[in-house]
Every structure is written in structure tokens, then in C-alpha cells.
PDB file of C-alpha atoms in Angstrom:
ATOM      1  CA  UNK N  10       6.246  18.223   7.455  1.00 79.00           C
ATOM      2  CA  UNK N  11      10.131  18.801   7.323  1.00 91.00           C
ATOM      3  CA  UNK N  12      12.176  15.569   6.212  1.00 92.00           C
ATOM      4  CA  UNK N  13      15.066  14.315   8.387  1.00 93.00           C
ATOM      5  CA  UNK N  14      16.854  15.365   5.852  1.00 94.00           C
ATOM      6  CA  UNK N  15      19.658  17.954   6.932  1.00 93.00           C
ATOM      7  CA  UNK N  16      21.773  20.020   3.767  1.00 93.00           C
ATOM      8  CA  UNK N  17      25.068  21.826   5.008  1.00 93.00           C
ATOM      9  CA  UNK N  18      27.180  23.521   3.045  1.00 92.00           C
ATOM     10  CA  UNK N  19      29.729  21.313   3.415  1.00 93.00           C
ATOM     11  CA  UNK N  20      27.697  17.949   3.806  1.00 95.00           C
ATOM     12  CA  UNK N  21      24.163  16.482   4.007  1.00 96.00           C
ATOM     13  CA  UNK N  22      22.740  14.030   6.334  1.00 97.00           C
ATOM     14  CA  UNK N  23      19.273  12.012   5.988  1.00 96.00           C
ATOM     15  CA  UNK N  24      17.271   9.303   7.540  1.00 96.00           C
ATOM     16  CA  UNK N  25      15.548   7.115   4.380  1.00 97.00           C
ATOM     17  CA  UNK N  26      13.424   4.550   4.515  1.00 98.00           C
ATOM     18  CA  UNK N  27      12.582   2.115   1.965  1.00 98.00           C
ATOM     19  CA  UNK N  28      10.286  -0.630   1.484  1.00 98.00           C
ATOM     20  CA  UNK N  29      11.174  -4.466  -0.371  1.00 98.00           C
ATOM     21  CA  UNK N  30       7.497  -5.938  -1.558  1.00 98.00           C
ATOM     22  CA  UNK N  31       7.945  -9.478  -3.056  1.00 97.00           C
ATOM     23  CA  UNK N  32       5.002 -10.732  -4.759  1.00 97.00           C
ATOM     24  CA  UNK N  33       5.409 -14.028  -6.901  1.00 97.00           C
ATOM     25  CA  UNK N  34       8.650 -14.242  -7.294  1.00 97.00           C
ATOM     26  CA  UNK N  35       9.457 -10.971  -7.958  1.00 98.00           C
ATOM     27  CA  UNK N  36      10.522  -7.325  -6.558  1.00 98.00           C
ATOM     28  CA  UNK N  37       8.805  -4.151  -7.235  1.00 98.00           C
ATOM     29  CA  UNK N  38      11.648  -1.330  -8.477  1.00 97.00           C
ATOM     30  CA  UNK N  39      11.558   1.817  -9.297  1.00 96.00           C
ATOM     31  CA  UNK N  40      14.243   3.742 -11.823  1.00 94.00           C
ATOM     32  CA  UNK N  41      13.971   7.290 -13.788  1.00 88.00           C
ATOM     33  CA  UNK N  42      12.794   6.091 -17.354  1.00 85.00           C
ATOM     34  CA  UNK N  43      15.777   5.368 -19.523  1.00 86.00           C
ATOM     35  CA  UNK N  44      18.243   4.408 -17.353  1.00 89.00           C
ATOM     36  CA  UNK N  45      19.774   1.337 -15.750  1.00 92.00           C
ATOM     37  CA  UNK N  46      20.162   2.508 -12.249  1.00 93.00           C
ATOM     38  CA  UNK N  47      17.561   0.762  -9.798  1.00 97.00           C
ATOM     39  CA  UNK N  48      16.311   1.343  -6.091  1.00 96.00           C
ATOM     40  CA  UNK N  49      13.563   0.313  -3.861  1.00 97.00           C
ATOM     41  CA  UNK N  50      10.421   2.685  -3.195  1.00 96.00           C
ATOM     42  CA  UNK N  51      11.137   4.897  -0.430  1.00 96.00           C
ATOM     43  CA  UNK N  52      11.800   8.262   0.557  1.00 94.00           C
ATOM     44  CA  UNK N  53      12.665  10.601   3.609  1.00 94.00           C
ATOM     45  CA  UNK N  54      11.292  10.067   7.409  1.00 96.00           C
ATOM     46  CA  UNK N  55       9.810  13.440   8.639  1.00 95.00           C
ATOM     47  CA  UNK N  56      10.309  15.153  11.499  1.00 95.00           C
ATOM     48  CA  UNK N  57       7.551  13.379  14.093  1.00 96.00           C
ATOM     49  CA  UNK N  58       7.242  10.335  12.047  1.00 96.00           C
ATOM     50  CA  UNK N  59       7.783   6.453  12.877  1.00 96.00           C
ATOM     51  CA  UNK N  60       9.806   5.098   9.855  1.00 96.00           C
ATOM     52  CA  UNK N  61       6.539   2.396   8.895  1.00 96.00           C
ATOM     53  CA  UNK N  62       4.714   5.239   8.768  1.00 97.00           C
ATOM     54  CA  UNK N  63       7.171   7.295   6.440  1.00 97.00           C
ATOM     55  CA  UNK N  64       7.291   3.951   4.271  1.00 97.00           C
ATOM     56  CA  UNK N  65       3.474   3.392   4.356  1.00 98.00           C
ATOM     57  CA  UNK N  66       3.152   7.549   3.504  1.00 96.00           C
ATOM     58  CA  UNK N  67       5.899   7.122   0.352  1.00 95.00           C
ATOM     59  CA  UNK N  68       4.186   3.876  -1.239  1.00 96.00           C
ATOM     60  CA  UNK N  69       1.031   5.926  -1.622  1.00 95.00           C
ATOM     61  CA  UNK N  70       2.664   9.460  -2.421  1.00 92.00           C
ATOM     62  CA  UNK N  71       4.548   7.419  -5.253  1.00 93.00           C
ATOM     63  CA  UNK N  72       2.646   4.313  -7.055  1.00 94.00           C
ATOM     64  CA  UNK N  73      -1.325   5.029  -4.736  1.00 94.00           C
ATOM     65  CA  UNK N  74      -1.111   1.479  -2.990  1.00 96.00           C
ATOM     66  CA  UNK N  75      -1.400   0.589   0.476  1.00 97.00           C
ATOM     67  CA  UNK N  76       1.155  -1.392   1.980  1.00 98.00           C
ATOM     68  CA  UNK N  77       1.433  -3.158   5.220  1.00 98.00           C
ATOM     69  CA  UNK N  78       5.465  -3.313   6.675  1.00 98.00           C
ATOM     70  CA  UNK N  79       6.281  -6.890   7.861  1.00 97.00           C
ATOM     71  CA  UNK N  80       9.466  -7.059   8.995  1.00 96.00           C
ATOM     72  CA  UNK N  81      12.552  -4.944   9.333  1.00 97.00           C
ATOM     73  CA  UNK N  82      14.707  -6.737   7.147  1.00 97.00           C
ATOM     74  CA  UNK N  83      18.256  -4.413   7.293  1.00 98.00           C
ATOM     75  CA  UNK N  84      19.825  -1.081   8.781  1.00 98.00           C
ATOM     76  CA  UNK N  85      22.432   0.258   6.100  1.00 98.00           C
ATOM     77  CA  UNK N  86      24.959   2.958   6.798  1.00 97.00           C
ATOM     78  CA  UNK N  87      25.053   4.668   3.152  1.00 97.00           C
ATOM     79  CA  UNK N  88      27.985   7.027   1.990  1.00 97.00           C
ATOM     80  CA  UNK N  89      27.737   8.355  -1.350  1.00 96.00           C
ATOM     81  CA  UNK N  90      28.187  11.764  -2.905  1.00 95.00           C
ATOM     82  CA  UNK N  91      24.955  14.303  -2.938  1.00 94.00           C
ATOM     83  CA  UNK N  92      26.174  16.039  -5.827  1.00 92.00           C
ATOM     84  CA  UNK N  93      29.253  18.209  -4.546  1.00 93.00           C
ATOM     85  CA  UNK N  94      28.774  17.194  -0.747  1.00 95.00           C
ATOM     86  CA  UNK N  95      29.352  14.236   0.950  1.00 96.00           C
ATOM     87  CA  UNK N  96      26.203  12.433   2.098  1.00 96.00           C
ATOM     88  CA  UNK N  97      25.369  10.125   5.277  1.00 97.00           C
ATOM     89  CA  UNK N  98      22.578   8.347   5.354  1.00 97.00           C
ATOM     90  CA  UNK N  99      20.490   5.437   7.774  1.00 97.00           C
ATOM     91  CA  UNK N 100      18.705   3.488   5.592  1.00 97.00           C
ATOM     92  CA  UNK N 101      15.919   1.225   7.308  1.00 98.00           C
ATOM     93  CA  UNK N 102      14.618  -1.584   4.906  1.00 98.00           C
ATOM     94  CA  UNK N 103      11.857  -2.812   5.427  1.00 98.00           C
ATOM     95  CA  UNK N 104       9.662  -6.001   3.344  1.00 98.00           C
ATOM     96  CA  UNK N 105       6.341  -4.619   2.970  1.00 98.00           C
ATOM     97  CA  UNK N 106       3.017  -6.739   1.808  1.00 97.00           C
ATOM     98  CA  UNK N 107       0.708  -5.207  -1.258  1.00 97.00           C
ATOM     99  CA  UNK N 108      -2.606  -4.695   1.195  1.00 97.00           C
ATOM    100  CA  UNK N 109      -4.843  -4.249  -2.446  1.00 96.00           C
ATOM    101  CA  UNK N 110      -3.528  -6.570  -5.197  1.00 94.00           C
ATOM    102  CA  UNK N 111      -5.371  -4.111  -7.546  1.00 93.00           C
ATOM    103  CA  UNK N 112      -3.978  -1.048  -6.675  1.00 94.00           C
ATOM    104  CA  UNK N 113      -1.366  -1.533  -9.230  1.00 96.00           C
ATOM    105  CA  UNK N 114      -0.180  -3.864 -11.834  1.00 96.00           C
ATOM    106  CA  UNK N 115       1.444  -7.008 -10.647  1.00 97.00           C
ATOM    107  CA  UNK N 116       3.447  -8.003 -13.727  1.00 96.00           C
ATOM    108  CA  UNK N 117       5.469  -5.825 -15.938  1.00 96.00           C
ATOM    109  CA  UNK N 118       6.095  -2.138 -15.332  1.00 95.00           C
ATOM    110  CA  UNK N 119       3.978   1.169 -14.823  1.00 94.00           C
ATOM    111  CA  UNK N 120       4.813   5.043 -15.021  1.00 91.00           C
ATOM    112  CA  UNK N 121       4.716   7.499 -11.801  1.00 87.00           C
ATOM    113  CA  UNK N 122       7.008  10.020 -10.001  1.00 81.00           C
ATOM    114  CA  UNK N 123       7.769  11.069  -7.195  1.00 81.00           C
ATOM    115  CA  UNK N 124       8.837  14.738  -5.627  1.00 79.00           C
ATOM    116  CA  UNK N 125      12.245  15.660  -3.926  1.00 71.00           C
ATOM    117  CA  UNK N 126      12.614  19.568  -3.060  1.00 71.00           C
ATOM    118  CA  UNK N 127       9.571  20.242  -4.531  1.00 79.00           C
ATOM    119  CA  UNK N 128      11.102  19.195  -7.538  1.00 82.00           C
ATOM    120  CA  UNK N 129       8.743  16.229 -10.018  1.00 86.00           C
ATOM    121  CA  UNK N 130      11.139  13.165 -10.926  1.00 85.00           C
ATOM    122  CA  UNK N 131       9.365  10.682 -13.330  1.00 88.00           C
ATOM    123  CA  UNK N 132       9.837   6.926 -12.314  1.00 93.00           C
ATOM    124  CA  UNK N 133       9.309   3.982 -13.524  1.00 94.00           C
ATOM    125  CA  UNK N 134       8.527   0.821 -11.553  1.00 96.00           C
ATOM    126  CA  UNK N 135       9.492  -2.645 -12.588  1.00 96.00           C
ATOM    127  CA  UNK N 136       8.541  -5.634 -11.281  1.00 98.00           C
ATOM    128  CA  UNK N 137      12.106  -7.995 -11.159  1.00 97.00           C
ATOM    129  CA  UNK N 138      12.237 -11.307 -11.259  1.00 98.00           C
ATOM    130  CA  UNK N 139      14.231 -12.369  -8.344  1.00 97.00           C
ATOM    131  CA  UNK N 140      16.443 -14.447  -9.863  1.00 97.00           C
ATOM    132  CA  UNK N 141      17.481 -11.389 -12.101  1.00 96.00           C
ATOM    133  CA  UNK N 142      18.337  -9.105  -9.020  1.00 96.00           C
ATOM    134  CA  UNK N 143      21.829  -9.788  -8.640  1.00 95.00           C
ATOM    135  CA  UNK N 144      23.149  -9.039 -11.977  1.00 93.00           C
ATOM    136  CA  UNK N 145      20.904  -5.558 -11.964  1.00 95.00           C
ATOM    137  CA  UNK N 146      22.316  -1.900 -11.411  1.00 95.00           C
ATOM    138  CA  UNK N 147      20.380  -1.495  -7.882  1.00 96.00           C
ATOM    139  CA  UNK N 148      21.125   0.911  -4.753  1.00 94.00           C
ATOM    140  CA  UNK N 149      22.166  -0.190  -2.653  1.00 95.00           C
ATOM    141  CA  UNK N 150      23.928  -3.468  -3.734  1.00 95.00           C
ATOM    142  CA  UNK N 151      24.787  -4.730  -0.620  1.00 96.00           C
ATOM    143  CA  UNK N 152      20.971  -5.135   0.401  1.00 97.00           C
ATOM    144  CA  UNK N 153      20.476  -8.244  -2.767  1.00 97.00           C
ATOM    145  CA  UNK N 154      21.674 -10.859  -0.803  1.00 97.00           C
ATOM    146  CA  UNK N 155      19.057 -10.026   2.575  1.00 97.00           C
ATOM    147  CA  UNK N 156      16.649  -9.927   0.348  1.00 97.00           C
ATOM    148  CA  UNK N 157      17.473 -13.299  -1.598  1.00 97.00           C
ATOM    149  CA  UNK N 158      18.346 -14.749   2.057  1.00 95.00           C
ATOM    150  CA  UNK N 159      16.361 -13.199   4.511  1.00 93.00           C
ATOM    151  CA  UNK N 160      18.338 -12.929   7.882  1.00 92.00           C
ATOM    152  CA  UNK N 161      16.167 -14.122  10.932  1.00 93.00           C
ATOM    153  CA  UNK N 162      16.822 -10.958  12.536  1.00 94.00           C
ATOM    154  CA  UNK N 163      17.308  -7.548  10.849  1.00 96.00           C
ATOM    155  CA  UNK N 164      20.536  -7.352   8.623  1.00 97.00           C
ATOM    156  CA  UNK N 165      23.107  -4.776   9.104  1.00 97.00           C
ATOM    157  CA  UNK N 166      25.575  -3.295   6.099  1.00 97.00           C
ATOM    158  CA  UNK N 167      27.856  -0.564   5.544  1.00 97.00           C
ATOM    159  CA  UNK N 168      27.761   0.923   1.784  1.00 96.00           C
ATOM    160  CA  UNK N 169      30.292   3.411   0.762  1.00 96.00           C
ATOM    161  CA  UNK N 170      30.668   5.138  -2.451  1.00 94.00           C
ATOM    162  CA  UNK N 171      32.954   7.354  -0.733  1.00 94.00           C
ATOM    163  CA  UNK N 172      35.367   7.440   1.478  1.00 92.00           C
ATOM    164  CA  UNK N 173      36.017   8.691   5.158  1.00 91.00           C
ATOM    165  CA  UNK N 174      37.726  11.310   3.984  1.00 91.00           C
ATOM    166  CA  UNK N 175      35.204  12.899   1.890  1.00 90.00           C
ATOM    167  CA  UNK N 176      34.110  14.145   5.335  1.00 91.00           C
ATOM    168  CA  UNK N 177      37.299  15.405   6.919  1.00 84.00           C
ATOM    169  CA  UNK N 178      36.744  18.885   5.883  1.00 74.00           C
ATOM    170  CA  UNK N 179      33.476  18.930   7.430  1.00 70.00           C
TER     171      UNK N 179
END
């Protein structure tokens, strides 16, 4: 299957999905090992592909658990540097129910990876305390406070790491 995930020499474009489970208070993360930067699980839509099933595919490609999405919880607009390019992104989030509690732990952390290019990146997934989320290194920020105050509807945000005119050559 070929990712929505278009690479231009001059920019990139992709369609991500990613998936917010909350189970007793706190948030599964994932981050490479050794580092402070956070994100949700996730990963590219394919071509062909509804975006719950992308999110449903990723959450067993990268920590073997079955989830069930709930609830669409926000649409981000992302804009952040792909490392020379410029990079647009739509971002659907998504809160997403553990369907086995014993796929995985539910406390603590865990080792897996996950596979970009063909390329093996090592995670490591962290359970958060949700109190904690705020003050943690997470992408994107401006998804904390949906997930701390869940909108009745599904959220909308616009997250820029760089500006319009990163794309003006383009």
C-alpha cells in the first residue's frame, strides 16, 4: 500500500492519523528512547484507506493491540520542517479504546518500533499521567488541552513550526 504521503523536491505533503487511548487516568505515548520529545501512536493513511482503519492498522503494526476508535476528537493543520523541506500535514485525532487490556502493559512503559521508508525507528511507549501532560515535550502541543477538555464536537487547530513562507518557493 502507498501512504498519502507525497515527497517533492521542494516540499512534502501527508495525511497522519493518530490515535489518544486514555486508560485510568493516563495517556499512552510513544518517544525514540532517550529523548524528551513525545507524540501519540499513529502513522500515515494509505492510499484506499479510511483513516480508523489506518489508526486501527498502526496500533497493531507498532505496540500488537487492538484498538477500537471512539470519537474524532480534533483535525490539526501541522506545519513543520521535514528535514530541508517544508511539510503540510492533516492530522486526524482520534480517542481510541484498548479492545484487550492484556495486549500490553497498562502501567509504566514498554519497548517497540515502528518503520518509516522502510527504515526501523525504536520507540518507546509511556503511559502519562494526565495531569503531567501539559508540562511534557509532546507533538503536537496544541492537541493537550482537547484531550484534557474534550470538545463535544471534533476540535480544530492550526500548528506551525514554520511559517507561510517556508512554502513560497514551492
Amino acid at each position: 500500500m502507498r501512504d498519502v504521503l507525497f515527497r517533492e523536491d521542494q516540499f512534502v505533503f501527508s495525511s497522519r492519523v493518530s490515535g489518544v487511548l486514555v486508560y485510568d487516568g493516563q495517556v499512552l505515548v510513544q518517544c525514540p528512547p532517550g529523548t524528551t520529545e513525545h507524540a501519540f501512536i499513529g502513522g500515515h493513511v494509505a492510499l484506499g484507506e479510511t483513516q480508523a482503519e489506518a489508526l486501527v492498522r498502526e496500533f497493531m503494526e507498532e505496540i500488537h493491540a487492538p484498538v477500537t476508535p471512539t470519537k474524532l476528537l480534533a483535525v490539526g493543520e501541522v506545519f513543520f520542517p521535514w528535514g530541508k523541506r517544508p511539510c503540510h500535514q492533516i492530522g486526524l485525532y482520534y480517542k481510541v479504546e484498548l479492545d484487550d487490556l492484556t495486549a500490553i502493559p497498562l502501567t509504566g512503559s514498554f519497548l517497540g518500533y515502528d518503520e518509516l521508508g522502510g527504515e526501523r525507528i525504536d520507540l518507546e511507549y509511556k503511559w502519562i499521567p494526565l495531569a503531567e501532560l501539559p508540562g511534557l515535550e509532546i507533538y503536537p502541543p496544541d492537541l493537550v488541552p482537547y484531550i484534557l477538555n474534550e470538545p463535544e464536537g471534533a476540535a480544530h487547530f492550526v500548528y506551525r513550526e514554520i511559517g507561510k513562507d517556508a512554502f513560497k518557493e514551492v
